[in-house]
Coordinates of C-alpha atoms in Angstrom, one line a residue:
M4 CA -137.1 1.8 -30.6
T5 CA -136.8 -1.9 -31.5
G6 CA -138.5 -5.0 -30.4
L7 CA -138.1 -8.8 -31.1
W8 CA -140.8 -11.4 -30.8
A9 CA -140.2 -15.1 -31.9
Y10 CA -142.5 -18.1 -31.9
S11 CA -141.7 -21.7 -33.0
N12 CA -143.3 -25.1 -33.1
S13 CA -142.3 -28.5 -34.5
T14 CA -142.8 -27.5 -38.1
C15 CA -142.1 -23.8 -38.5
I16 CA -140.5 -20.7 -36.9
Y17 CA -142.0 -17.3 -36.9
I18 CA -139.9 -14.2 -36.1
Y19 CA -141.3 -10.7 -35.9
I20 CA -139.0 -7.6 -35.6
Y21 CA -140.4 -4.2 -35.0
I22 CA -138.0 -1.3 -35.8
Y23 CA -138.9 2.4 -35.6
L24 CA -136.2 4.3 -37.4
K25 CA -135.4 6.8 -40.0
P26 CA -134.0 4.8 -43.0
F27 CA -133.1 1.1 -42.6
G28 CA -129.4 1.3 -43.5
E29 CA -127.5 -1.4 -45.0
E30 CA -127.5 -3.7 -42.0
V31 CA -131.0 -5.1 -42.6
H32 CA -130.3 -5.9 -46.2
K33 CA -127.1 -7.7 -45.2
E34 CA -129.0 -9.8 -42.8
E35 CA -131.6 -10.7 -45.5
E36 CA -128.8 -11.7 -47.8
H37 CA -127.2 -13.8 -45.1
V38 CA -130.5 -15.7 -44.5
A39 CA -131.1 -16.2 -48.2
Q40 CA -127.5 -17.5 -48.7
E41 CA -127.9 -19.8 -45.8
E42 CA -131.1 -21.2 -47.1
E43 CA -129.7 -21.8 -50.6
N44 CA -126.8 -23.8 -49.0
H45 CA -129.2 -25.9 -47.1
E46 CA -131.4 -26.5 -50.2
K47 CA -128.4 -27.9 -52.0
Q48 CA -127.8 -30.2 -49.0
N49 CA -131.4 -31.4 -49.2
Q50 CA -131.3 -32.1 -52.9
D51 CA -128.1 -34.1 -52.4
A52 CA -129.7 -36.1 -49.6
E53 CA -132.9 -36.7 -51.6
E54 CA -130.9 -37.9 -54.6
E55 CA -128.9 -40.2 -52.4
Q56 CA -132.1 -41.6 -50.8
N57 CA -133.7 -42.2 -54.3
N58 CA -130.6 -44.0 -55.4
T59 CA -130.7 -46.2 -52.3
I60 CA -134.4 -47.0 -52.9
A61 CA -133.7 -47.8 -56.6
E62 CA -130.9 -50.1 -55.6
E63 CA -133.2 -51.8 -53.1
E64 CA -135.9 -52.3 -55.8
D65 CA -133.4 -53.8 -58.2
I66 CA -132.4 -56.2 -55.4
I67 CA -136.1 -57.1 -54.8
V68 CA -136.7 -57.8 -58.5
E69 CA -133.6 -60.0 -58.6
E70 CA -134.6 -61.8 -55.5
E71 CA -138.2 -62.4 -56.9
E72 CA -136.9 -63.8 -60.1
S73 CA -134.3 -66.1 -58.4
A74 CA -136.2 -67.4 -55.4
D75 CA -139.9 -66.7 -54.7
V76 CA -139.5 -68.5 -51.3
A77 CA -137.5 -65.6 -49.8
E78 CA -140.0 -62.9 -50.8
E79 CA -141.7 -62.3 -47.5
E80 CA -138.4 -62.3 -45.5
Y81 CA -136.7 -59.8 -47.8
G82 CA -139.9 -57.7 -47.8
A83 CA -139.7 -57.5 -44.0
E84 CA -136.1 -56.5 -44.1
E85 CA -136.8 -53.9 -46.7
E86 CA -139.6 -52.4 -44.6
D87 CA -137.2 -52.1 -41.6
I88 CA -134.7 -50.2 -43.8
V89 CA -137.4 -47.8 -45.0
V90 CA -138.6 -47.2 -41.5
E91 CA -135.1 -46.6 -40.2
E92 CA -134.4 -44.1 -43.1
E93 CA -137.6 -42.3 -42.4
E94 CA -136.8 -42.0 -38.7
S95 CA -133.3 -40.8 -39.3
A96 CA -134.6 -38.2 -41.8
T97 CA -137.1 -37.0 -39.2
E98 CA -134.4 -36.7 -36.6
E99 CA -132.2 -34.7 -39.0
E100 CA -135.1 -32.4 -39.8
E101 CA -135.8 -31.7 -36.1
D102 CA -132.1 -31.1 -35.3
Y103 CA -131.9 -28.6 -38.2
A104 CA -135.1 -26.9 -37.0
V105 CA -133.5 -26.3 -33.6
E106 CA -130.2 -25.1 -35.0
K107 CA -131.9 -22.8 -37.5
E108 CA -134.1 -21.3 -34.8
E109 CA -131.0 -20.5 -32.7
S110 CA -128.9 -19.1 -35.6
T111 CA -131.8 -17.0 -36.9
A112 CA -132.5 -15.5 -33.5
E113 CA -128.8 -14.6 -33.0
S114 CA -128.5 -13.0 -36.4
F115 CA -131.4 -10.7 -35.7
D116 CA -130.3 -9.7 -32.2
V117 CA -130.6 -5.9 -32.4
S118 CA -129.8 -3.6 -29.5
D119 CA -132.3 -1.0 -28.4
N120 CA -129.9 1.9 -29.1
E121 CA -128.4 0.9 -32.4
Y122 CA -131.1 2.5 -34.6
D123 CA -132.6 4.8 -32.1
C124 CA -133.1 8.3 -33.3
G125 CA -134.8 11.3 -31.8
I126 CA -136.7 14.3 -33.2
D127 CA -133.8 16.5 -32.2
E128 CA -131.5 14.6 -34.7
G129 CA -133.7 15.4 -37.6
C130 CA -135.8 12.3 -37.8
K131 CA -139.0 13.5 -39.5
Q132 CA -140.5 10.1 -40.4
K133 CA -141.4 7.1 -38.4
D134 CA -141.6 3.8 -40.2
G135 CA -142.8 0.4 -39.0
I136 CA -141.1 -2.6 -40.5
G137 CA -142.0 -6.3 -39.8
I138 CA -139.9 -9.2 -41.3
R139 CA -141.4 -12.7 -41.1
V140 CA -139.3 -15.7 -41.7
K141 CA -141.1 -19.0 -42.1
R142 CA -139.4 -22.4 -42.2
N143 CA -141.5 -25.3 -43.6
M144 CA -140.2 -28.5 -42.0
D145 CA -142.4 -30.8 -44.0
G146 CA -139.5 -31.5 -46.5
F147 CA -136.4 -30.0 -48.1
G148 CA -137.2 -28.1 -51.2
P149 CA -136.7 -24.9 -53.0
N150 CA -139.9 -23.4 -51.5
S151 CA -139.0 -24.3 -47.9
V152 CA -138.2 -20.7 -47.0
H153 CA -140.8 -17.8 -47.3
V154 CA -140.1 -14.2 -46.5
N155 CA -143.1 -11.9 -46.2
D156 CA -142.9 -8.2 -45.6
K157 CA -146.5 -8.1 -44.2
D158 CA -146.8 -8.0 -40.5
H159 CA -149.8 -9.7 -39.0
G160 CA -148.7 -9.4 -35.4
P161 CA -147.8 -12.1 -32.9
E162 CA -151.4 -12.9 -32.0
S163 CA -152.6 -13.3 -35.6
E164 CA -155.5 -15.7 -36.0
I165 CA -154.4 -16.4 -39.6
D166 CA -151.0 -17.7 -38.6
K167 CA -152.6 -19.8 -35.8
S168 CA -155.0 -21.4 -38.3
K169 CA -152.2 -22.3 -40.6
E170 CA -150.2 -23.8 -37.8
L171 CA -153.1 -26.1 -36.8
H172 CA -153.9 -27.1 -40.4
S173 CA -152.6 -30.4 -41.5
E174 CA -152.2 -30.7 -45.2
H175 CA -153.1 -34.4 -45.3
G176 CA -155.3 -34.7 -42.3
S177 CA -152.9 -36.7 -40.2
D178 CA -152.7 -36.2 -36.5
S179 CA -149.5 -38.2 -36.0
D180 CA -146.3 -36.6 -35.0
G181 CA -144.3 -38.4 -37.7
P182 CA -144.0 -37.8 -41.4
R183 CA -147.3 -36.9 -43.0
Y184 CA -148.4 -38.4 -46.4
P185 CA -151.2 -37.7 -48.8
E186 CA -154.3 -39.9 -48.1
F187 CA -156.6 -41.5 -50.7
K188 CA -160.2 -40.4 -50.2
S189 CA -162.3 -43.0 -52.0
D190 CA -165.5 -40.9 -52.1
I191 CA -163.6 -38.2 -54.0
D192 CA -160.5 -39.7 -55.6
M193 CA -162.0 -42.9 -56.8
V194 CA -163.8 -41.2 -59.7
K195 CA -160.5 -40.5 -61.4
P196 CA -157.6 -41.9 -59.4
K197 CA -154.2 -40.2 -59.4
F198 CA -151.2 -42.0 -58.0
V199 CA -148.1 -40.4 -56.4
K200 CA -145.3 -41.8 -54.3
G201 CA -146.2 -42.0 -50.6
L202 CA -150.0 -42.0 -51.2
V203 CA -151.7 -43.9 -48.4
F204 CA -154.7 -46.2 -48.7
P205 CA -156.9 -47.5 -45.9
N206 CA -156.6 -51.1 -47.0
M207 CA -155.4 -53.3 -49.9
I208 CA -158.9 -53.9 -51.3
E209 CA -159.4 -50.1 -51.9
L210 CA -156.0 -49.9 -53.5
K211 CA -156.8 -52.7 -55.9
Q212 CA -160.1 -51.0 -56.8
A213 CA -158.3 -47.7 -57.4
I214 CA -155.8 -49.4 -59.7
K215 CA -158.6 -51.0 -61.8
Q216 CA -160.5 -47.8 -61.9
Y217 CA -157.4 -46.0 -63.1
G218 CA -157.0 -48.5 -65.9
M219 CA -160.6 -47.9 -67.1
V220 CA -160.7 -44.2 -66.7
D221 CA -157.3 -43.6 -68.4
W222 CA -157.9 -46.3 -71.1
V223 CA -154.8 -48.3 -70.2
E224 CA -154.7 -52.0 -69.4
V225 CA -152.9 -52.1 -66.1
K226 CA -152.9 -55.4 -64.2
L227 CA -151.8 -56.7 -60.8
K228 CA -148.8 -59.0 -60.6
R229 CA -147.4 -61.2 -57.8
N230 CA -149.5 -59.8 -55.0
G231 CA -149.6 -61.0 -51.4
N232 CA -150.2 -59.8 -47.9
R233 CA -146.8 -58.0 -47.8
R234 CA -146.7 -56.3 -51.1
L235 CA -148.7 -55.3 -54.2
Q236 CA -147.4 -54.7 -57.7
A237 CA -149.2 -53.3 -60.7
I238 CA -147.7 -53.0 -64.2
C239 CA -149.0 -52.0 -67.7
K240 CA -148.5 -53.8 -71.0
E241 CA -145.1 -55.3 -71.9
G242 CA -142.7 -52.6 -72.9
C243 CA -144.5 -49.8 -71.0
P244 CA -142.5 -48.4 -68.0
W245 CA -145.6 -47.6 -65.9
K246 CA -145.2 -49.4 -62.5
L247 CA -146.7 -49.2 -59.1
R248 CA -145.5 -50.9 -55.9
A249 CA -147.1 -50.7 -52.5
T250 CA -146.6 -52.4 -49.1
P251 CA -148.2 -52.2 -45.7
M252 CA -147.1 -49.1 -43.7
N253 CA -146.7 -51.2 -40.6
P254 CA -146.2 -54.9 -41.6
K255 CA -145.5 -56.0 -38.0
D256 CA -149.0 -54.8 -36.8
S257 CA -151.6 -57.2 -38.2
K258 CA -154.5 -54.9 -37.1
N259 CA -153.1 -52.0 -39.2
Q260 CA -154.5 -52.4 -42.7
T261 CA -153.0 -49.2 -44.1
W262 CA -151.0 -49.5 -47.3
Q263 CA -148.7 -47.0 -49.0
I264 CA -147.2 -46.6 -52.5
K265 CA -143.5 -47.0 -52.2
T266 CA -142.6 -46.9 -55.9
M267 CA -144.4 -45.0 -58.6
V268 CA -143.3 -44.7 -62.3
N269 CA -146.1 -42.7 -63.7
C270 CA -145.3 -42.8 -67.4
H271 CA -147.1 -44.6 -70.2
T272 CA -145.6 -45.4 -73.6
C273 CA -148.3 -48.0 -74.6
S274 CA -151.1 -47.3 -77.1
K275 CA -154.8 -47.1 -76.2
S276 CA -156.7 -50.4 -76.8
V277 CA -160.4 -51.0 -77.4
S278 CA -160.2 -54.1 -75.1
N279 CA -159.6 -53.7 -71.4
S280 CA -159.6 -56.6 -68.9
N281 CA -160.4 -54.3 -66.1
M282 CA -163.9 -53.7 -67.6
T283 CA -165.7 -56.4 -65.7
S284 CA -169.4 -57.1 -65.6
K285 CA -169.7 -56.3 -61.9
W286 CA -167.9 -53.0 -62.4
M287 CA -170.3 -52.0 -65.2
A288 CA -173.2 -53.0 -63.1
N289 CA -172.1 -50.7 -60.3
Y290 CA -171.2 -47.8 -62.6
Y291 CA -174.4 -47.9 -64.7
I292 CA -176.8 -48.9 -61.9
G293 CA -178.4 -45.4 -62.1
K294 CA -179.2 -46.0 -65.8
F295 CA -180.8 -49.4 -65.0
T296 CA -182.8 -47.9 -62.2
S297 CA -184.2 -44.8 -64.0
E298 CA -184.6 -46.5 -67.4
P299 CA -186.4 -49.9 -67.1
N300 CA -186.0 -50.4 -70.8
Y301 CA -182.2 -49.7 -70.8
T302 CA -181.0 -52.1 -73.6
L303 CA -177.7 -53.9 -74.0
R304 CA -177.1 -51.9 -77.2
S305 CA -177.4 -48.7 -75.2
L306 CA -175.0 -50.1 -72.6
R307 CA -172.5 -50.9 -75.4
H308 CA -172.7 -47.4 -76.8
D309 CA -172.2 -45.8 -73.4
V310 CA -169.2 -47.9 -72.5
L311 CA -167.6 -47.2 -75.9
H312 CA -168.3 -43.5 -75.7
E313 CA -167.0 -43.0 -72.1
F314 CA -164.2 -45.5 -71.9
G315 CA -163.3 -46.4 -75.5
T316 CA -163.8 -50.1 -74.8
L317 CA -165.7 -52.7 -76.7
V318 CA -167.6 -55.2 -74.5
S319 CA -168.9 -58.5 -75.6
P320 CA -172.7 -59.1 -75.6
R321 CA -172.3 -61.9 -73.0
K322 CA -170.4 -59.6 -70.6
R323 CA -173.0 -56.9 -71.1
G324 CA -175.8 -59.4 -70.3
R325 CA -174.0 -60.4 -67.1
A326 CA -173.7 -56.7 -66.1
R327 CA -177.4 -56.2 -66.6
D328 CA -178.1 -59.3 -64.4
H329 CA -175.9 -58.0 -61.7
A330 CA -177.5 -54.5 -61.8
L331 CA -181.0 -55.9 -61.7
E332 CA -180.1 -58.2 -58.8
M333 CA -178.8 -55.2 -56.8
I334 CA -182.0 -53.2 -57.6
E335 CA -184.6 -55.9 -57.2
G336 CA -182.9 -58.5 -55.1
N337 CA -182.1 -62.1 -55.7
H338 CA -185.0 -64.3 -56.9
K339 CA -184.2 -67.4 -54.8
A340 CA -183.1 -65.5 -51.7
Q341 CA -186.4 -63.6 -51.4
Y342 CA -188.4 -66.7 -50.9
G343 CA -186.5 -67.2 -47.6
R344 CA -187.8 -63.9 -46.3
I345 CA -191.5 -64.3 -47.1
Y346 CA -192.4 -64.9 -43.4
D347 CA -190.5 -61.7 -42.4
Y348 CA -192.3 -59.7 -45.1
L349 CA -195.8 -61.0 -44.1
Q350 CA -195.1 -60.3 -40.4
E351 CA -194.1 -56.7 -41.3
L352 CA -197.4 -56.3 -43.2
R353 CA -199.5 -57.5 -40.3
S354 CA -197.7 -55.4 -37.7
T355 CA -197.9 -52.1 -39.7
N356 CA -201.4 -52.7 -41.1
P357 CA -203.6 -54.1 -38.4
G358 CA -206.5 -56.3 -39.7
T359 CA -204.5 -57.6 -42.6
T360 CA -204.8 -61.3 -43.4
T361 CA -201.9 -63.1 -45.0
I362 CA -202.1 -66.6 -46.4
C363 CA -199.2 -68.5 -47.9
Y364 CA -199.7 -72.0 -49.5
L365 CA -196.8 -74.4 -49.4
D366 CA -196.1 -77.9 -50.7
L367 CA -193.4 -79.5 -48.5
R368 CA -191.8 -76.0 -47.9
L369 CA -192.0 -75.3 -51.6
F370 CA -193.8 -72.0 -52.4
Q371 CA -197.1 -72.3 -54.3
R372 CA -199.1 -69.1 -53.9
M373 CA -199.7 -66.2 -51.5
H374 CA -202.7 -63.9 -50.6
V375 CA -202.7 -60.6 -48.8
C376 CA -206.1 -59.1 -48.0
L377 CA -208.3 -57.5 -45.3
K378 CA -210.1 -59.8 -43.0
E379 CA -213.3 -57.7 -43.0
V380 CA -213.5 -57.8 -46.8
I381 CA -213.4 -61.6 -46.9
E382 CA -216.0 -62.1 -44.2
D383 CA -218.5 -59.3 -44.9
I384 CA -218.5 -58.9 -48.7
F385 CA -217.2 -62.0 -50.5
P386 CA -220.0 -64.3 -49.5
Y387 CA -222.6 -62.0 -51.2
A388 CA -220.5 -61.0 -54.2
K389 CA -221.7 -62.2 -57.7
D390 CA -219.4 -63.0 -60.5
R391 CA -219.9 -61.7 -64.1
K392 CA -218.3 -62.3 -67.4
C393 CA -216.5 -59.7 -69.5
V394 CA -218.7 -59.2 -72.5
R395 CA -215.7 -58.2 -74.7
H396 CA -214.1 -61.6 -74.1
M397 CA -217.5 -63.3 -74.7
Y398 CA -217.9 -61.4 -78.0
K399 CA -214.5 -62.6 -79.1
N400 CA -215.3 -66.3 -78.4
F401 CA -218.7 -65.9 -80.0
K402 CA -217.3 -64.4 -83.3
E403 CA -214.8 -67.3 -83.7
K404 CA -217.7 -69.7 -84.5
H405 CA -220.5 -67.4 -85.5
K406 CA -219.5 -64.7 -87.9
G407 CA -221.6 -61.8 -89.2
Q408 CA -222.4 -58.3 -88.1
A409 CA -226.1 -59.0 -87.8
L410 CA -225.6 -61.7 -85.2
T411 CA -223.2 -59.5 -83.2
D412 CA -225.8 -56.6 -83.2
V413 CA -228.5 -58.9 -81.9
V414 CA -226.3 -60.3 -79.1
R415 CA -225.5 -56.7 -78.0
K416 CA -229.2 -56.0 -77.7
A417 CA -229.6 -59.0 -75.4
V418 CA -226.6 -57.9 -73.4
R419 CA -227.8 -54.3 -72.9
A420 CA -231.5 -55.2 -72.2
T421 CA -232.4 -53.9 -68.8
Y422 CA -235.8 -55.8 -68.3
L423 CA -236.9 -59.3 -69.0
R424 CA -239.3 -58.6 -72.0
E425 CA -236.6 -56.7 -73.8
F426 CA -234.1 -59.6 -73.4
E427 CA -236.6 -62.2 -74.6
N428 CA -237.3 -60.2 -77.8
A429 CA -233.6 -60.0 -78.5
M430 CA -233.2 -63.8 -78.0
D431 CA -236.1 -64.5 -80.3
Q432 CA -234.6 -62.4 -83.0
L433 CA -231.2 -64.2 -82.6
K434 CA -232.9 -67.6 -82.9
S435 CA -234.5 -66.5 -86.2
L436 CA -231.1 -65.6 -87.6
S437 CA -229.1 -68.6 -86.5
D438 CA -230.1 -71.6 -84.4
A439 CA -226.4 -72.5 -83.7
A440 CA -225.8 -69.0 -82.4
Y441 CA -228.9 -69.1 -80.3
I442 CA -227.8 -72.5 -78.7
W443 CA -224.3 -71.1 -78.0
I444 CA -225.7 -68.0 -76.2
E445 CA -228.4 -70.0 -74.4
G446 CA -225.6 -72.1 -72.9
E447 CA -224.2 -69.1 -71.0
N448 CA -225.9 -68.0 -67.8
P449 CA -227.6 -64.7 -68.5
A450 CA -227.1 -63.6 -64.9
Q451 CA -223.4 -63.2 -65.8
W452 CA -223.6 -61.2 -69.0
S453 CA -227.1 -59.5 -69.4
R454 CA -228.3 -56.5 -67.4
S455 CA -231.8 -57.9 -67.5
H456 CA -230.7 -60.6 -65.0
F457 CA -228.2 -58.6 -62.9
S458 CA -228.9 -58.4 -59.2
T459 CA -229.9 -54.9 -58.0
R460 CA -227.9 -55.3 -54.7
S461 CA -224.6 -54.5 -56.3
K462 CA -225.7 -51.1 -57.7
C463 CA -223.6 -51.7 -60.7
D464 CA -224.5 -52.4 -64.4
M465 CA -220.9 -52.7 -65.8
L466 CA -220.5 -55.2 -68.7
L467 CA -216.8 -55.0 -69.2
N468 CA -213.9 -56.0 -67.0
N469 CA -212.1 -52.7 -67.6
H470 CA -211.1 -52.2 -63.9
C471 CA -209.2 -55.5 -63.8
E472 CA -207.7 -55.0 -67.3
S473 CA -206.4 -51.6 -66.3
F474 CA -205.0 -53.0 -63.1
N475 CA -203.3 -55.9 -64.8
K476 CA -201.7 -53.4 -67.3
S477 CA -200.4 -51.3 -64.5
I478 CA -198.6 -54.2 -62.8
L479 CA -197.1 -55.7 -66.0
E480 CA -193.7 -54.2 -65.0
A481 CA -193.8 -56.4 -61.8
I482 CA -194.5 -59.7 -63.4
D483 CA -190.9 -60.8 -64.0
K484 CA -189.5 -59.5 -60.7
P485 CA -188.6 -61.5 -57.6
I486 CA -191.5 -62.5 -55.4
L487 CA -191.1 -59.8 -52.7
T488 CA -190.2 -57.1 -55.2
L489 CA -193.4 -58.1 -57.1
M490 CA -195.5 -57.8 -54.0
E491 CA -194.0 -54.5 -53.0
T492 CA -194.5 -53.1 -56.5
I493 CA -198.2 -54.0 -56.4
R494 CA -198.7 -52.8 -52.8
G495 CA -197.0 -49.5 -53.7
K496 CA -199.3 -48.9 -56.6
I497 CA -202.4 -49.6 -54.6
M498 CA -201.1 -47.4 -51.7
T499 CA -200.5 -44.4 -54.0
R500 CA -203.7 -44.9 -55.9
I501 CA -205.8 -44.7 -52.7
V502 CA -204.1 -41.4 -51.8
S503 CA -204.6 -39.9 -55.3
K504 CA -208.3 -40.9 -55.4
R505 CA -208.9 -39.3 -52.0
E506 CA -207.2 -36.1 -53.1
A507 CA -209.3 -36.1 -56.3
V508 CA -212.6 -36.5 -54.2
E509 CA -211.6 -33.7 -51.9
K510 CA -211.5 -31.3 -54.9
Y511 CA -215.2 -31.7 -55.6
K512 CA -217.4 -29.2 -53.8
G513 CA -220.8 -30.6 -54.8
L514 CA -222.8 -33.6 -53.4
L515 CA -221.6 -36.0 -56.1
C516 CA -218.2 -36.8 -57.7
G517 CA -217.5 -36.0 -61.3
K518 CA -218.4 -39.2 -63.1
N519 CA -221.5 -39.8 -61.0
Q520 CA -222.7 -36.3 -61.6
K521 CA -222.2 -36.8 -65.4
K522 CA -224.5 -39.9 -65.3
L523 CA -227.2 -38.0 -63.5
D524 CA -226.9 -35.1 -66.0
A525 CA -227.3 -37.5 -68.9
G526 CA -230.6 -38.8 -67.4
I527 CA -231.8 -35.2 -66.8
E528 CA -231.1 -34.3 -70.4
E529 CA -232.9 -37.5 -71.7
S530 CA -236.0 -36.6 -69.6
I531 CA -237.2 -33.9 -71.9
R532 CA -238.4 -36.6 -74.3
F533 CA -240.7 -38.2 -71.7
W534 CA -244.2 -37.2 -70.4
P535 CA -244.9 -38.1 -66.8
T536 CA -248.5 -38.4 -65.3
Y537 CA -249.2 -38.4 -61.6
T538 CA -251.3 -41.5 -60.5
G539 CA -251.3 -41.0 -56.7
V540 CA -249.3 -42.4 -53.8
N541 CA -246.0 -41.0 -55.2
T542 CA -246.3 -43.1 -58.4
H543 CA -246.2 -41.8 -61.9
Q544 CA -246.8 -43.2 -65.4
V545 CA -244.2 -42.0 -67.9
E546 CA -244.7 -42.3 -71.6
A547 CA -241.6 -42.7 -73.7
G548 CA -243.0 -43.2 -77.2
P549 CA -245.0 -45.8 -79.0
S550 CA -245.5 -48.9 -76.9
Q551 CA -242.9 -47.5 -74.4
Q552 CA -244.5 -46.8 -71.0
H553 CA -242.9 -47.2 -67.6
V554 CA -244.0 -46.7 -64.0
V555 CA -241.9 -44.7 -61.5
D556 CA -242.3 -45.2 -57.8
L557 CA -240.6 -42.4 -55.7
D558 CA -241.1 -44.2 -52.4
Q559 CA -239.4 -47.3 -53.6
R560 CA -237.0 -45.3 -55.8
S561 CA -237.7 -47.7 -58.6
C562 CA -238.6 -47.7 -62.3
T563 CA -239.9 -50.6 -64.4
C564 CA -237.0 -50.0 -66.9
R565 CA -234.7 -51.2 -64.1
K566 CA -232.0 -48.7 -64.9
W567 CA -232.6 -46.8 -61.6
D568 CA -232.8 -50.1 -59.8
L569 CA -229.5 -51.4 -61.2
T570 CA -227.3 -48.3 -60.5
R571 CA -229.3 -46.3 -57.9
I572 CA -228.8 -43.3 -60.1
P573 CA -232.2 -41.9 -61.4
C574 CA -232.9 -42.7 -65.0
G575 CA -234.5 -40.4 -67.5
H576 CA -238.0 -41.5 -66.6
A577 CA -237.4 -40.6 -63.0
A578 CA -235.8 -37.3 -63.9
S579 CA -239.0 -36.3 -65.8
V580 CA -241.0 -36.9 -62.6
F581 CA -238.5 -34.8 -60.6
R582 CA -239.1 -32.0 -63.1
L583 CA -242.8 -32.3 -62.8
N584 CA -242.7 -32.1 -59.0
N585 CA -239.9 -29.5 -58.7
L586 CA -237.7 -32.1 -56.9
K587 CA -233.9 -32.1 -56.8
P588 CA -232.5 -35.1 -58.6
E589 CA -229.3 -35.3 -56.4
D590 CA -231.5 -36.1 -53.4
Y591 CA -232.6 -39.4 -55.0
V592 CA -229.1 -40.6 -55.7
N593 CA -228.0 -43.4 -53.4
E594 CA -225.6 -42.3 -50.7
C595 CA -222.9 -44.7 -51.9
Y596 CA -222.2 -42.1 -54.6
H597 CA -221.9 -39.1 -52.2
N598 CA -218.6 -37.4 -51.7
I599 CA -218.7 -38.1 -48.0
T600 CA -219.0 -41.9 -48.7
Q601 CA -216.1 -41.7 -51.2
L602 CA -214.0 -40.0 -48.6
A603 CA -214.8 -42.7 -46.1
I604 CA -213.9 -45.4 -48.6
Y605 CA -210.5 -43.9 -49.3
S606 CA -209.8 -43.1 -45.6
N607 CA -208.6 -46.7 -45.1
M608 CA -205.1 -46.1 -46.4
I609 CA -202.4 -48.7 -46.7
K610 CA -199.7 -47.8 -44.3
P611 CA -196.0 -47.8 -45.4
I612 CA -193.6 -50.4 -44.1
K613 CA -189.9 -50.4 -43.4
G614 CA -187.2 -51.8 -45.6
P615 CA -185.9 -55.4 -45.5
N616 CA -182.9 -54.4 -43.4
Q617 CA -185.3 -53.4 -40.6
W618 CA -187.7 -56.3 -40.7
D619 CA -188.1 -58.5 -37.6
L620 CA -186.7 -62.0 -38.3
V621 CA -189.1 -65.0 -37.9
T622 CA -186.8 -67.7 -36.4
N623 CA -189.4 -70.3 -35.3
M624 CA -190.2 -71.4 -38.8
E625 CA -188.1 -73.0 -41.5
P626 CA -187.4 -70.7 -44.5
I627 CA -189.6 -71.2 -47.6
L628 CA -188.0 -72.8 -50.6
P629 CA -188.5 -71.4 -54.2
P630 CA -190.7 -73.5 -56.5
I631 CA -189.2 -76.0 -58.9
I632 CA -189.3 -74.4 -62.3
R633 CA -188.6 -76.6 -65.3
R634 CA -187.5 -74.8 -68.4
P635 CA -188.9 -76.0 -71.7
P636 CA -186.5 -77.9 -73.9

């Protein structure tokens, strides 16, 4: 029994023959030889046609070169004529291919027309074996080449999903009915461009970028020559045959920006050079922007080493400096341009963080300074806040005029004194050592540098400005950045610090946080050296050594040494009283140090904001101008 099934489309022909017979005979082999011979003849015709077409294109290119050298005025007209010729040739070639496909389908079907009785054999005639044979002939109509005919002895059946998937697959992703060409994918191919004849680019800009990228990656100094809206040419050094020529695919359609390589001589005879004009500062900035982003201290020397190692090119220090400036501008923004968006930034802060107060001081539209803070803080706390001096800086100024370790030790006693009599004794001792030093210290307000004069309202006895110093150190990286980048860097650090502090407080299970608990434990350990005596009405007299005696009042939560009064954390004298009365010291610590209070403090988190591309524009105010900066001579 025999059967024939055929299927064809615009690009290929599938023929399946099912024969159930004893042996094949010589007829099938003859037919296969006939098909192979016919395909070989056609391949020769294709090769001849291709050579003739290449010769025609070469002649046209020679004519173009002669025309360019003789008269540049006729370039565009000749280019248009040339494109018409190319289009006509492509259309004629397409028609020839389609005609050949139809003829081939008919001739192939006729050659395999097998009658039902020719190879029919029954069991009575001695046929002891039944074989199934499938012959598949595939014609690739994409072009004429030696691999255009494929014969496969595997039978997948007429309803094979594999064959259907291949029929629907387009090698170059083109949905057009005409000739299909390879397409340049910038996200993949731009890393290491490879050029072939017929390669299609979405626009001329991407083609130019690919040519420059090719020159840098392959260490060759290719350059563009005589380019316009109708053609683009790229050559290598003088004497090197490498050449690329591209034109628009449809020059008559101004909306179609697609370009295609028409001529490609991909052969280099030039030597590699350490200098490459394609290595521009903007290209280096885009290529190494990841380095500048992840490594703030990425130096020009490191940039020189990376460029030489990857591309074998030496770059001047000035060009490397421009590359760094371009990269930082892309990362941080333009210094002058950011002043024009200050109003947009402040409006975004107020809308995302309700209660925020923003103040911007200007002088005839010139930026002076800017403040961002919470309204409640300014109105409720600032009027009662007291300022202090950093003792470390005061020591530094004092030692410049009054040298000697003895003077410094006495000043430290006056600074650390917690009650008035102790402070006065230290000042008398300083006066006996140096009148000039005494006069210098007396000129400073003790309420700003001695614990004996600090207010007990603040619940703080700090002498150093360590908090501000630590904060200033953390924002050093933002000092030289553009104005909005600087503000965002500081805001980001504060935002993340509040979150980290809250997470740290949540880890403590006791009543107090870690540092506050340590201060209380230090007072409890010191209390073993004191002897408390109950005097009635919740007051106690505590002896602390010769001439050292203090009074502790549990109702007022106070001690005459003023340590408890200043910090609201019980001192050693108070801790001795707790031990005498079996009281729990944590119950006498001010609630501002409790974990619950700390959690409430860090519950007011700074909310995130959107990026500059999503800010609402403030159009009813004139943009702020950058301040006038005069560089020193």
